[in-house]
Tab-separated table of C-alpha atoms in Angstrom:
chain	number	residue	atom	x	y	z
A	1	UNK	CA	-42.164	-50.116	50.178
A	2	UNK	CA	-41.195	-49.276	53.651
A	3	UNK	CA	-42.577	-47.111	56.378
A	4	UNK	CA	-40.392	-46.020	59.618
A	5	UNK	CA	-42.319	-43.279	62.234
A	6	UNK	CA	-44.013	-40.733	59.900
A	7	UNK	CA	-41.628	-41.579	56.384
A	8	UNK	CA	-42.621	-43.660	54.022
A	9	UNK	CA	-39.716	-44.733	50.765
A	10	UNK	CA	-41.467	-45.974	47.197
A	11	UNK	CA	-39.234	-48.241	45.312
A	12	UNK	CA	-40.940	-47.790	41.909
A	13	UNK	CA	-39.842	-50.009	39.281
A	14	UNK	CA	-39.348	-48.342	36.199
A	15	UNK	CA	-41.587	-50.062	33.920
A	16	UNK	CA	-44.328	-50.601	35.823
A	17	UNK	CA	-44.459	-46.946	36.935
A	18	UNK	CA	-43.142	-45.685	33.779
A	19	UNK	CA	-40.111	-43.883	35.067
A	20	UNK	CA	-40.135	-40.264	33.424
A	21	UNK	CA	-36.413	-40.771	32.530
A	22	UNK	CA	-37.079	-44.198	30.072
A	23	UNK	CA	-40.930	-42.738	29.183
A	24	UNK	CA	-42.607	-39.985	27.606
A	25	UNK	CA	-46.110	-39.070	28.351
A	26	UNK	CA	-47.342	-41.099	25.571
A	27	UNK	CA	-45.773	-43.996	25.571
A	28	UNK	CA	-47.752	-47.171	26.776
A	29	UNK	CA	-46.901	-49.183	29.200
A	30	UNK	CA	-48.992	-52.791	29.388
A	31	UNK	CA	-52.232	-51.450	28.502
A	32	UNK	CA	-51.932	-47.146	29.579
A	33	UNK	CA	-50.281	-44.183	28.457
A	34	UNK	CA	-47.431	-43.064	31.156
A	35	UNK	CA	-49.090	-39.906	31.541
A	36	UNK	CA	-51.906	-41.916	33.595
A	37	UNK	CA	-49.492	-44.221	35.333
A	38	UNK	CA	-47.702	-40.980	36.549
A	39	UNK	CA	-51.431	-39.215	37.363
A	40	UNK	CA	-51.969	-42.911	39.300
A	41	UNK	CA	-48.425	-42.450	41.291
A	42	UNK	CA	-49.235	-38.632	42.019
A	43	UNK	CA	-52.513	-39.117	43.081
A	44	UNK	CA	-50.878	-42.069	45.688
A	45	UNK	CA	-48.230	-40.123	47.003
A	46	UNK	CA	-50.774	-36.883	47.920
A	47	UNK	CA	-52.687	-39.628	49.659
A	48	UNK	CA	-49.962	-40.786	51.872
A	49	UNK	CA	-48.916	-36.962	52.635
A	50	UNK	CA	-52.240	-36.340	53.425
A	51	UNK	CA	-52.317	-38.823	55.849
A	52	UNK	CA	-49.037	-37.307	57.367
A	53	UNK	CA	-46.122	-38.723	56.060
A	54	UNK	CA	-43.307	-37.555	53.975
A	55	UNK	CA	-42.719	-39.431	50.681
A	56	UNK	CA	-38.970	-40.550	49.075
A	57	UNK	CA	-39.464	-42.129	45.634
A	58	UNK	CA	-36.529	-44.776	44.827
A	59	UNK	CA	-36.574	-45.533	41.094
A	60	UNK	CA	-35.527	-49.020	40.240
A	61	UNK	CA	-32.699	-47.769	37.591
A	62	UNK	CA	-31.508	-45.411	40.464
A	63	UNK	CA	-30.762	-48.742	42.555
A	64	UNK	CA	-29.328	-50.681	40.517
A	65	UNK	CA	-26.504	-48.054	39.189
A	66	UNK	CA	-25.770	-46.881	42.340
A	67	UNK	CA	-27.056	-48.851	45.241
A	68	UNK	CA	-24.658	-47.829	47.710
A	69	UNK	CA	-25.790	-43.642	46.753
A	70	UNK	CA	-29.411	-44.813	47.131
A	71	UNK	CA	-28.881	-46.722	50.286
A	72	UNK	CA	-27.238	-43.632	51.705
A	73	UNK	CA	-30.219	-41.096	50.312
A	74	UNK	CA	-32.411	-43.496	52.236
A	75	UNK	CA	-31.030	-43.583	55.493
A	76	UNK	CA	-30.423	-39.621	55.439
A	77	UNK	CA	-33.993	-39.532	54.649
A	78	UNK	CA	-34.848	-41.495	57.728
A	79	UNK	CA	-32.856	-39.504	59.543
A	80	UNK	CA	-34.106	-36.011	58.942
């Protein structure tokens, strides 16, 4: 995870936060259903807004089949 100023970037990896594009809702993951990891990640990210930041989530499958696209999405998202 990295913070610059008032942005914050995630890098989730996708099985530990049960990335919505592998999962469904019921599927579990270790020992929980993704539908709680996903309430977990939700309920983190309204946290760090709250506090004033703006969020970018980078899934792990993202990066590795396009790293360059991420790294780009990234830095554009610093930017702004």
């Amino acid at each position: 995870d990295y913070t610059l100023f008032d942005k914050v970037i995630e890098f989730y990896g996708d099985f530990y936060h049960a990335n919505p594009k592998r999962y469904r809702e019921d599927d579990i993951i270790l020992t929980r259903p993704a539908k709680l990891i996903w309430e977990k990640n939700r309920k983190r990210i309204e946290a760090i807004e709250k506090a004033g930041y703006k969020v970018k989530i980078v899934w792990e499958g993202d990066f590795y089949k396009d790293p360059k696209r991420v790294i780009s999405e990234c830095l554009d998202f610093l930017k702004s």
